[in-house]
PDB file of N, CA and C in Angstrom:
ATOM      1  N   MET A 908     138.623  43.461 140.415  1.00  0.00           N
ATOM      2  CA  MET A 908     139.796  44.009 140.984  1.00  0.00           C
ATOM      3  C   MET A 908     139.141  44.990 141.925  1.00  0.00           C
ATOM      4  N   ALA A 909     139.106  45.329 142.586  1.00  0.00           N
ATOM      5  CA  ALA A 909     138.300  46.398 143.190  1.00  0.00           C
ATOM      6  C   ALA A 909     139.757  47.483 143.768  1.00  0.00           C
ATOM      7  N   GLY A 910     139.484  48.508 143.418  1.00  0.00           N
ATOM      8  CA  GLY A 910     140.335  49.622 143.545  1.00  0.00           C
ATOM      9  C   GLY A 910     141.351  49.896 142.570  1.00  0.00           C
ATOM     10  N   PHE A 911     141.231  49.028 141.330  1.00  0.00           N
ATOM     11  CA  PHE A 911     142.041  49.302 140.103  1.00  0.00           C
ATOM     12  C   PHE A 911     141.065  49.543 139.088  1.00  0.00           C
ATOM     13  N   ASP A 912     141.549  51.078 138.433  1.00  0.00           N
ATOM     14  CA  ASP A 912     140.599  51.342 137.470  1.00  0.00           C
ATOM     15  C   ASP A 912     140.931  51.351 136.164  1.00  0.00           C
ATOM     16  N   ALA A 913     140.905  50.498 135.331  1.00  0.00           N
ATOM     17  CA  ALA A 913     141.751  50.088 134.006  1.00  0.00           C
ATOM     18  C   ALA A 913     141.436  51.544 133.104  1.00  0.00           C
ATOM     19  N   SER A 914     140.125  52.376 133.123  1.00  0.00           N
ATOM     20  CA  SER A 914     140.035  53.154 132.188  1.00  0.00           C
ATOM     21  C   SER A 914     141.240  54.312 132.762  1.00  0.00           C
ATOM     22  N   LYS A 915     142.238  54.260 133.590  1.00  0.00           N
ATOM     23  CA  LYS A 915     143.278  55.062 133.667  1.00  0.00           C
ATOM     24  C   LYS A 915     144.215  54.616 132.970  1.00  0.00           C
ATOM     25  N   LEU A 916     144.409  53.604 132.120  1.00  0.00           N
ATOM     26  CA  LEU A 916     145.405  53.324 131.309  1.00  0.00           C
ATOM     27  C   LEU A 916     145.326  53.767 129.882  1.00  0.00           C
ATOM     28  N   THR A 917     146.206  54.149 129.362  1.00  0.00           N
ATOM     29  CA  THR A 917     146.436  54.421 128.142  1.00  0.00           C
ATOM     30  C   THR A 917     145.959  53.480 127.067  1.00  0.00           C
ATOM     31  N   LEU A 918     145.621  53.619 125.971  1.00  0.00           N
ATOM     32  CA  LEU A 918     145.045  52.739 124.826  1.00  0.00           C
ATOM     33  C   LEU A 918     146.337  51.853 124.725  1.00  0.00           C
ATOM     34  N   GLY A 919     147.480  52.507 124.733  1.00  0.00           N
ATOM     35  CA  GLY A 919     148.849  51.943 124.496  1.00  0.00           C
ATOM     36  C   GLY A 919     149.106  50.719 125.544  1.00  0.00           C
ATOM     37  N   GLU A 920     148.959  51.129 126.416  1.00  0.00           N
ATOM     38  CA  GLU A 920     149.203  50.576 128.006  1.00  0.00           C
ATOM     39  C   GLU A 920     148.166  49.006 127.607  1.00  0.00           C
ATOM     40  N   ILE A 921     146.729  49.569 127.370  1.00  0.00           N
ATOM     41  CA  ILE A 921     145.611  48.541 127.530  1.00  0.00           C
ATOM     42  C   ILE A 921     146.033  47.334 126.462  1.00  0.00           C
ATOM     43  N   GLU A 922     146.302  47.842 125.103  1.00  0.00           N
ATOM     44  CA  GLU A 922     147.031  47.215 124.146  1.00  0.00           C
ATOM     45  C   GLU A 922     148.044  46.156 124.561  1.00  0.00           C
ATOM     46  N   LYS A 923     149.151  46.607 125.598  1.00  0.00           N
ATOM     47  CA  LYS A 923     150.160  45.910 125.682  1.00  0.00           C
ATOM     48  C   LYS A 923     149.863  44.716 126.802  1.00  0.00           C
ATOM     49  N   VAL A 924     148.908  44.778 127.743  1.00  0.00           N
ATOM     50  CA  VAL A 924     148.482  44.529 128.756  1.00  0.00           C
ATOM     51  C   VAL A 924     147.667  43.091 127.557  1.00  0.00           C
ATOM     52  N   GLU A 925     147.153  43.231 127.145  1.00  0.00           N
ATOM     53  CA  GLU A 925     146.022  42.186 126.426  1.00  0.00           C
ATOM     54  C   GLU A 925     147.128  41.566 125.608  1.00  0.00           C
ATOM     55  N   ASP A 926     147.823  42.092 125.183  1.00  0.00           N
ATOM     56  CA  ASP A 926     149.274  41.395 124.307  1.00  0.00           C
ATOM     57  C   ASP A 926     149.702  40.389 125.118  1.00  0.00           C
ATOM     58  N   ILE A 927     150.455  40.680 126.389  1.00  0.00           N
ATOM     59  CA  ILE A 927     151.060  40.025 126.968  1.00  0.00           C
ATOM     60  C   ILE A 927     150.023  38.893 127.777  1.00  0.00           C
ATOM     61  N   SER A 928     148.970  39.403 128.084  1.00  0.00           N
ATOM     62  CA  SER A 928     148.365  38.233 128.751  1.00  0.00           C
ATOM     63  C   SER A 928     147.591  37.528 128.062  1.00  0.00           C
ATOM     64  N   ARG A 929     147.330  38.083 126.828  1.00  0.00           N
ATOM     65  CA  ARG A 929     146.379  36.817 126.083  1.00  0.00           C
ATOM     66  C   ARG A 929     145.167  36.905 126.671  1.00  0.00           C
ATOM     67  N   LEU A 930     144.383  38.165 126.983  1.00  0.00           N
ATOM     68  CA  LEU A 930     143.357  38.305 127.753  1.00  0.00           C
ATOM     69  C   LEU A 930     142.543  39.419 127.429  1.00  0.00           C
ATOM     70  N   SER A 931     141.348  39.729 127.240  1.00  0.00           N
ATOM     71  CA  SER A 931     141.103  41.153 127.362  1.00  0.00           C
ATOM     72  C   SER A 931     141.065  42.048 128.589  1.00  0.00           C
ATOM     73  N   ILE A 932     140.920  43.364 128.405  1.00  0.00           N
ATOM     74  CA  ILE A 932     141.341  43.906 129.544  1.00  0.00           C
ATOM     75  C   ILE A 932     139.846  43.572 130.522  1.00  0.00           C
ATOM     76  N   ASP A 933     138.908  43.361 130.018  1.00  0.00           N
ATOM     77  CA  ASP A 933     137.301  43.721 130.554  1.00  0.00           C
ATOM     78  C   ASP A 933     137.504  42.249 131.199  1.00  0.00           C
ATOM     79  N   GLN A 934     138.478  40.896 131.004  1.00  0.00           N
ATOM     80  CA  GLN A 934     138.229  40.132 131.714  1.00  0.00           C
ATOM     81  C   GLN A 934     139.176  40.198 133.105  1.00  0.00           C
ATOM     82  N   ILE A 935     139.496  41.252 133.482  1.00  0.00           N
ATOM     83  CA  ILE A 935     140.238  41.664 134.631  1.00  0.00           C
ATOM     84  C   ILE A 935     139.211  41.296 136.028  1.00  0.00           C
ATOM     85  N   GLY A 936     139.441  39.995 136.855  1.00  0.00           N
ATOM     86  CA  GLY A 936     138.575  39.671 137.917  1.00  0.00           C
ATOM     87  C   GLY A 936     137.737  38.768 137.834  1.00  0.00           C
ATOM     88  N   GLU A 937     137.434  38.503 136.421  1.00  0.00           N
ATOM     89  CA  GLU A 937     136.280  37.294 136.240  1.00  0.00           C
ATOM     90  C   GLU A 937     136.954  36.219 137.089  1.00  0.00           C
ATOM     91  N   ASP A 938     135.866  35.270 137.451  1.00  0.00           N
ATOM     92  CA  ASP A 938     136.139  33.864 137.852  1.00  0.00           C
ATOM     93  C   ASP A 938     136.702  33.175 136.862  1.00  0.00           C
ATOM     94  N   GLY A 939     137.616  32.177 136.981  1.00  0.00           N
ATOM     95  CA  GLY A 939     138.064  31.309 135.976  1.00  0.00           C
ATOM     96  C   GLY A 939     138.845  31.798 135.097  1.00  0.00           C
ATOM     97  N   VAL A 940     139.389  32.852 135.175  1.00  0.00           N
ATOM     98  CA  VAL A 940     140.304  33.790 134.271  1.00  0.00           C
ATOM     99  C   VAL A 940     141.484  33.548 135.063  1.00  0.00           C
ATOM    100  N   PRO A 941     142.628  32.714 134.117  1.00  0.00           N
ATOM    101  CA  PRO A 941     144.009  33.103 134.628  1.00  0.00           C
ATOM    102  C   PRO A 941     144.467  34.434 135.354  1.00  0.00           C
ATOM    103  N   LYS A 942     145.188  34.671 136.448  1.00  0.00           N
ATOM    104  CA  LYS A 942     145.441  35.824 136.680  1.00  0.00           C
ATOM    105  C   LYS A 942     146.703  36.423 136.534  1.00  0.00           C
ATOM    106  N   ALA A 943     147.815  35.394 136.667  1.00  0.00           N
ATOM    107  CA  ALA A 943     148.971  35.661 137.017  1.00  0.00           C
ATOM    108  C   ALA A 943     149.745  36.504 135.893  1.00  0.00           C
ATOM    109  N   ARG A 944     149.433  36.193 134.768  1.00  0.00           N
ATOM    110  CA  ARG A 944     149.873  36.476 133.249  1.00  0.00           C
ATOM    111  C   ARG A 944     149.374  38.160 133.590  1.00  0.00           C
ATOM    112  N   MET A 945     148.011  37.881 133.836  1.00  0.00           N
ATOM    113  CA  MET A 945     147.603  39.658 133.710  1.00  0.00           C
ATOM    114  C   MET A 945     148.054  40.474 134.754  1.00  0.00           C
ATOM    115  N   LEU A 946     148.329  40.039 136.055  1.00  0.00           N
ATOM    116  CA  LEU A 946     148.752  40.815 137.170  1.00  0.00           C
ATOM    117  C   LEU A 946     150.399  41.198 137.026  1.00  0.00           C
ATOM    118  N   SER A 947     151.051  40.505 136.412  1.00  0.00           N
ATOM    119  CA  SER A 947     152.303  40.703 135.429  1.00  0.00           C
ATOM    120  C   SER A 947     152.427  41.945 134.501  1.00  0.00           C
ATOM    121  N   ALA A 948     151.622  41.448 133.421  1.00  0.00           N
ATOM    122  CA  ALA A 948     151.239  42.640 132.389  1.00  0.00           C
ATOM    123  C   ALA A 948     150.957  44.048 133.133  1.00  0.00           C
ATOM    124  N   LEU A 949     149.975  43.930 133.750  1.00  0.00           N
ATOM    125  CA  LEU A 949     149.449  45.415 134.707  1.00  0.00           C
ATOM    126  C   LEU A 949     150.642  46.056 135.282  1.00  0.00           C
ATOM    127  N   VAL A 950     151.161  45.185 136.282  1.00  0.00           N
ATOM    128  CA  VAL A 950     152.480  45.781 136.869  1.00  0.00           C
ATOM    129  C   VAL A 950     153.378  46.180 135.985  1.00  0.00           C
ATOM    130  N   TYR A 951     153.988  45.451 135.098  1.00  0.00           N
ATOM    131  CA  TYR A 951     154.843  46.100 134.188  1.00  0.00           C
ATOM    132  C   TYR A 951     154.542  47.511 133.371  1.00  0.00           C
ATOM    133  N   VAL A 952     153.061  47.248 132.763  1.00  0.00           N
ATOM    134  CA  VAL A 952     152.782  48.789 132.482  1.00  0.00           C
ATOM    135  C   VAL A 952     152.687  50.111 133.296  1.00  0.00           C
ATOM    136  N   ILE A 953     152.723  49.536 134.689  1.00  0.00           N
ATOM    137  CA  ILE A 953     152.152  50.694 135.611  1.00  0.00           C
ATOM    138  C   ILE A 953     153.464  51.301 136.000  1.00  0.00           C
ATOM    139  N   LYS A 954     154.787  50.317 136.055  1.00  0.00           N
ATOM    140  CA  LYS A 954     155.965  50.266 136.719  1.00  0.00           C
ATOM    141  C   LYS A 954     156.694  51.164 135.439  1.00  0.00           C
ATOM    142  N   ARG A 955     156.510  50.820 134.239  1.00  0.00           N
ATOM    143  CA  ARG A 955     157.030  51.278 133.040  1.00  0.00           C
ATOM    144  C   ARG A 955     156.542  52.907 133.027  1.00  0.00           C
ATOM    145  N   ARG A 956     155.601  53.823 133.607  1.00  0.00           N
ATOM    146  CA  ARG A 956     155.383  54.706 133.819  1.00  0.00           C
ATOM    147  C   ARG A 956     156.438  55.862 134.652  1.00  0.00           C
ATOM    148  N   GLU A 957     156.778  55.104 135.465  1.00  0.00           N
ATOM    149  CA  GLU A 957     157.942  55.844 136.238  1.00  0.00           C
ATOM    150  C   GLU A 957     159.332  55.481 136.136  1.00  0.00           C
ATOM    151  N   ASP A 958     159.783  53.950 135.233  1.00  0.00           N
ATOM    152  CA  ASP A 958     160.701  53.825 134.981  1.00  0.00           C
ATOM    153  C   ASP A 958     160.190  53.083 133.547  1.00  0.00           C
ATOM    154  N   PRO A 959     161.013  53.637 132.233  1.00  0.00           N
ATOM    155  CA  PRO A 959     161.210  53.420 131.141  1.00  0.00           C
ATOM    156  C   PRO A 959     161.784  51.680 130.779  1.00  0.00           C
ATOM    157  N   THR A 960     163.017  51.862 131.558  1.00  0.00           N
ATOM    158  CA  THR A 960     163.793  50.432 131.762  1.00  0.00           C
ATOM    159  C   THR A 960     163.391  49.273 132.131  1.00  0.00           C
ATOM    160  N   PHE A 961     162.170  49.419 132.833  1.00  0.00           N
ATOM    161  CA  PHE A 961     161.350  48.232 133.684  1.00  0.00           C
ATOM    162  C   PHE A 961     161.096  47.205 132.710  1.00  0.00           C
ATOM    163  N   GLN A 962     161.524  46.182 133.032  1.00  0.00           N
ATOM    164  CA  GLN A 962     161.317  44.836 131.983  1.00  0.00           C
ATOM    165  C   GLN A 962     160.243  44.016 132.352  1.00  0.00           C
ATOM    166  N   PHE A 963     159.639  42.873 131.719  1.00  0.00           N
ATOM    167  CA  PHE A 963     158.475  42.239 132.123  1.00  0.00           C
ATOM    168  C   PHE A 963     159.026  41.241 133.181  1.00  0.00           C
ATOM    169  N   ASP A 964     160.174  40.871 133.117  1.00  0.00           N
ATOM    170  CA  ASP A 964     160.664  39.823 133.611  1.00  0.00           C
ATOM    171  C   ASP A 964     160.696  40.353 135.210  1.00  0.00           C
ATOM    172  N   GLN A 965     160.912  41.576 135.428  1.00  0.00           N
ATOM    173  CA  GLN A 965     160.937  42.046 136.681  1.00  0.00           C
ATOM    174  C   GLN A 965     159.726  41.833 137.132  1.00  0.00           C
ATOM    175  N   ALA A 966     158.547  42.219 136.630  1.00  0.00           N
ATOM    176  CA  ALA A 966     157.085  42.623 136.974  1.00  0.00           C
ATOM    177  C   ALA A 966     157.222  41.111 137.713  1.00  0.00           C
ATOM    178  N   ARG A 967     157.228  39.910 136.877  1.00  0.00           N
ATOM    179  CA  ARG A 967     157.144  38.623 137.193  1.00  0.00           C
ATOM    180  C   ARG A 967     157.647  38.103 138.444  1.00  0.00           C
ATOM    181  N   GLU A 968     158.692  39.195 138.927  1.00  0.00           N
ATOM    182  CA  GLU A 968     159.529  38.591 140.382  1.00  0.00           C
ATOM    183  C   GLU A 968     158.508  39.194 141.414  1.00  0.00           C
ATOM    184  N   PHE A 969     157.564  39.940 141.134  1.00  0.00           N
ATOM    185  CA  PHE A 969     156.265  40.787 142.164  1.00  0.00           C
ATOM    186  C   PHE A 969     155.811  39.277 143.065  1.00  0.00           C
ATOM    187  N   THR A 970     155.440  39.502 144.023  1.00  0.00           N
ATOM    188  CA  THR A 970     154.497  38.458 144.419  1.00  0.00           C
ATOM    189  C   THR A 970     153.292  39.015 144.503  1.00  0.00           C
ATOM    190  N   GLN A 971     152.092  38.132 144.777  1.00  0.00           N
ATOM    191  CA  GLN A 971     150.780  38.546 144.376  1.00  0.00           C
ATOM    192  C   GLN A 971     150.359  39.653 145.569  1.00  0.00           C
ATOM    193  N   ASP A 972     150.926  39.511 146.326  1.00  0.00           N
ATOM    194  CA  ASP A 972     150.862  40.854 147.618  1.00  0.00           C
ATOM    195  C   ASP A 972     151.144  42.092 147.148  1.00  0.00           C
ATOM    196  N   GLN A 973     152.489  42.087 146.441  1.00  0.00           N
ATOM    197  CA  GLN A 973     152.970  43.329 145.996  1.00  0.00           C
ATOM    198  C   GLN A 973     152.396  43.816 144.759  1.00  0.00           C
ATOM    199  N   ALA A 974     151.977  42.984 143.695  1.00  0.00           N
ATOM    200  CA  ALA A 974     151.277  43.401 142.559  1.00  0.00           C
ATOM    201  C   ALA A 974     149.994  44.012 143.023  1.00  0.00           C
ATOM    202  N   LEU A 975     149.159  43.263 143.751  1.00  0.00           N
ATOM    203  CA  LEU A 975     147.704  43.646 144.572  1.00  0.00           C
ATOM    204  C   LEU A 975     147.935  45.177 144.819  1.00  0.00           C
ATOM    205  N   GLU A 976     148.862  45.043 146.105  1.00  0.00           N
ATOM    206  CA  GLU A 976     149.431  46.666 146.864  1.00  0.00           C
ATOM    207  C   GLU A 976     149.570  47.721 145.677  1.00  0.00           C
ATOM    208  N   LEU A 977     150.377  47.673 144.305  1.00  0.00           N
ATOM    209  CA  LEU A 977     150.747  48.219 143.350  1.00  0.00           C
ATOM    210  C   LEU A 977     149.630  48.882 143.033  1.00  0.00           C
ATOM    211  N   LEU A 978     148.503  47.747 142.403  1.00  0.00           N
ATOM    212  CA  LEU A 978     147.474  47.946 141.865  1.00  0.00           C
ATOM    213  C   LEU A 978     146.482  48.920 142.539  1.00  0.00           C
ATOM    214  N   GLY A 979     146.511  48.927 144.094  1.00  0.00           N
ATOM    215  CA  GLY A 979     145.803  49.366 145.186  1.00  0.00           C
ATOM    216  C   GLY A 979     144.097  48.236 145.312  1.00  0.00           C
ATOM    217  N   VAL A 980     144.294  47.219 145.198  1.00  0.00           N
ATOM    218  CA  VAL A 980     143.359  46.285 145.118  1.00  0.00           C
ATOM    219  C   VAL A 980     143.270  45.846 146.589  1.00  0.00           C
ATOM    220  N   GLY A 981     142.412  45.770 147.191  1.00  0.00           N
ATOM    221  CA  GLY A 981     142.277  45.185 148.265  1.00  0.00           C
ATOM    222  C   GLY A 981     142.644  46.205 149.550  1.00  0.00           C
ATOM    223  N   ASP A 982     142.522  47.805 149.147  1.00  0.00           N
ATOM    224  CA  ASP A 982     142.199  48.564 150.296  1.00  0.00           C
ATOM    225  C   ASP A 982     141.004  48.824 150.560  1.00  0.00           C
ATOM    226  N   ASP A 983     140.000  48.380 149.948  1.00  0.00           N
ATOM    227  CA  ASP A 983     138.395  48.544 150.110  1.00  0.00           C
ATOM    228  C   ASP A 983     137.965  48.204 151.617  1.00  0.00           C
ATOM    229  N   GLU A 984     138.787  47.065 151.997  1.00  0.00           N
ATOM    230  CA  GLU A 984     138.502  46.757 153.589  1.00  0.00           C
ATOM    231  C   GLU A 984     138.957  47.882 154.770  1.00  0.00           C
ATOM    232  N   ASN A 985     140.234  48.213 154.047  1.00  0.00           N
ATOM    233  CA  ASN A 985     140.975  49.570 154.984  1.00  0.00           C
ATOM    234  C   ASN A 985     139.694  50.469 155.376  1.00  0.00           C
ATOM    235  N   GLU A 986     139.158  50.987 153.850  1.00  0.00           N
ATOM    236  CA  GLU A 986     138.571  51.990 153.573  1.00  0.00           C
ATOM    237  C   GLU A 986     137.263  51.854 154.250  1.00  0.00           C
ATOM    238  N   ASP A 987     136.701  50.699 154.472  1.00  0.00           N
ATOM    239  CA  ASP A 987     135.443  50.084 155.003  1.00  0.00           C
ATOM    240  C   ASP A 987     135.566  50.428 156.668  1.00  0.00           C
ATOM    241  N   GLU A 988     136.875  49.871 157.373  1.00  0.00           N
ATOM    242  CA  GLU A 988     137.065  50.047 158.721  1.00  0.00           C
ATOM    243  C   GLU A 988     137.135  51.371 159.001  1.00  0.00           C
ATOM    244  N   GLU A 989     137.797  52.087 158.175  1.00  0.00           N
ATOM    245  CA  GLU A 989     138.240  53.779 158.168  1.00  0.00           C
ATOM    246  C   GLU A 989     136.625  54.681 158.441  1.00  0.00           C
ATOM    247  N   LEU A 990     135.658  54.244 157.457  1.00  0.00           N
ATOM    248  CA  LEU A 990     134.518  54.926 157.424  1.00  0.00           C
ATOM    249  C   LEU A 990     133.721  54.517 158.778  1.00  0.00           C
ATOM    250  N   ALA A 991     133.729  53.103 159.049  1.00  0.00           N
ATOM    251  CA  ALA A 991     133.088  52.556 160.358  1.00  0.00           C
ATOM    252  C   ALA A 991     133.426  53.555 161.545  1.00  0.00           C
ATOM    253  N   ASP A 992     134.868  53.794 161.370  1.00  0.00           N
ATOM    254  CA  ASP A 992     135.368  54.244 162.801  1.00  0.00           C
ATOM    255  C   ASP A 992     134.864  56.034 162.774  1.00  0.00           C
ATOM    256  N   ASP A 993     134.781  56.241 161.722  1.00  0.00           N
ATOM    257  CA  ASP A 993     134.098  57.651 161.846  1.00  0.00           C
ATOM    258  C   ASP A 993     132.756  58.042 162.278  1.00  0.00           C
ATOM    259  N   VAL A 994     131.735  57.099 162.211  1.00  0.00           N
ATOM    260  CA  VAL A 994     130.117  56.829 162.500  1.00  0.00           C
ATOM    261  C   VAL A 994     130.112  57.022 163.795  1.00  0.00           C
ATOM    262  N   ASP A 995     129.303  57.919 164.398  1.00  0.00           N
ATOM    263  CA  ASP A 995     128.785  58.149 165.698  1.00  0.00           C
ATOM    264  C   ASP A 995     127.588  57.387 165.905  1.00  0.00           C
ATOM    265  N   PRO A 996     127.596  56.174 166.282  1.00  0.00           N
ATOM    266  CA  PRO A 996     126.201  55.551 166.820  1.00  0.00           C
ATOM    267  C   PRO A 996     125.259  55.914 167.156  1.00  0.00           C
ATOM    268  N   THR A 997     125.748  57.272 168.012  1.00  0.00           N
ATOM    269  CA  THR A 997     124.788  58.149 168.935  1.00  0.00           C
ATOM    270  C   THR A 997     124.378  59.116 168.188  1.00  0.00           C
ATOM    271  N   GLN A 998     124.512  59.182 166.594  1.00  0.00           N
ATOM    272  CA  GLN A 998     123.756  60.203 165.831  1.00  0.00           C
ATOM    273  C   GLN A 998     122.811  59.490 164.533  1.00  0.00           C
ATOM    274  N   PRO A 999     122.021  60.010 164.183  1.00  0.00           N
ATOM    275  CA  PRO A 999     121.078  59.740 163.209  1.00  0.00           C
ATOM    276  C   PRO A 999     121.891  59.468 162.090  1.00  0.00           C
ATOM    277  N   ALA A1000     121.572  58.446 161.441  1.00  0.00           N
ATOM    278  CA  ALA A1000     122.139  58.223 159.621  1.00  0.00           C
ATOM    279  C   ALA A1000     121.645  59.527 158.830  1.00  0.00           C
ATOM    280  N   ALA A1001     122.791  60.086 158.011  1.00  0.00           N
ATOM    281  CA  ALA A1001     122.405  61.025 157.058  1.00  0.00           C
ATOM    282  C   ALA A1001     121.374  60.565 155.961  1.00  0.00           C
ATOM    283  N   SER A1002     121.032  61.327 155.575  1.00  0.00           N
ATOM    284  CA  SER A1002     119.524  60.882 154.520  1.00  0.00           C
ATOM    285  C   SER A1002     119.800  62.074 153.725  1.00  0.00           C
ATOM    286  N   ASP A1003     119.607  61.664 152.289  1.00  0.00           N
ATOM    287  CA  ASP A1003     119.524  62.402 151.214  1.00  0.00           C
ATOM    288  C   ASP A1003     117.803  63.489 151.154  1.00  0.00           C
ATOM    289  N   GLU A1004     117.359  62.772 151.859  1.00  0.00           N
ATOM    290  CA  GLU A1004     115.898  63.345 151.981  1.00  0.00           C
ATOM    291  C   GLU A1004     115.698  64.519 152.618  1.00  0.00           C
ATOM    292  N   PRO A1005     114.921  65.594 152.612  1.00  0.00           N
ATOM    293  CA  PRO A1005     114.754  66.652 153.628  1.00  0.00           C
ATOM    294  C   PRO A1005     113.955  66.201 154.687  1.00  0.00           C
ATOM    295  N   ALA A1006     114.458  67.009 155.995  1.00  0.00           N
ATOM    296  CA  ALA A1006     113.899  66.859 157.361  1.00  0.00           C
ATOM    297  C   ALA A1006     112.594  67.244 157.457  1.00  0.00           C
ATOM    298  N   PRO A1007     111.754  66.356 157.917  1.00  0.00           N
ATOM    299  CA  PRO A1007     110.065  66.387 158.029  1.00  0.00           C
ATOM    300  C   PRO A1007     109.719  67.835 158.336  1.00  0.00           C
ATOM    301  N   ALA A1008     108.815  68.384 157.788  1.00  0.00           N
ATOM    302  CA  ALA A1008     108.209  69.512 158.679  1.00  0.00           C
ATOM    303  C   ALA A1008     107.398  69.480 159.903  1.00  0.00           C
ATOM    304  N   ILE A1009     107.750  70.704 160.770  1.00  0.00           N
ATOM    305  CA  ILE A1009     107.329  70.359 162.122  1.00  0.00           C
ATOM    306  C   ILE A1009     106.353  71.482 162.408  1.00  0.00           C
TER     307      ILE A1009
END
């Protein structure tokens, strides 16, 4: 799940996500791993930060697009397009190596 950073969750939030989803937090984004319950759990803990009364059933009402947007997943495509717009093809590419001595 590009864009989502599990390291920003508290240990309590990670524990809650794992309890609800019945999966390890390390399994986020792995192929073949059920996603809906994990997404619902992530939405639940994130929304609870701003609204402590937010319920898990409310998280389950989110669409996949809404959940991914909340998690910041899928933003990489837009960032790549924005970066491509900033590149001037008439200029040499930037490099970390020093310019050759003349």
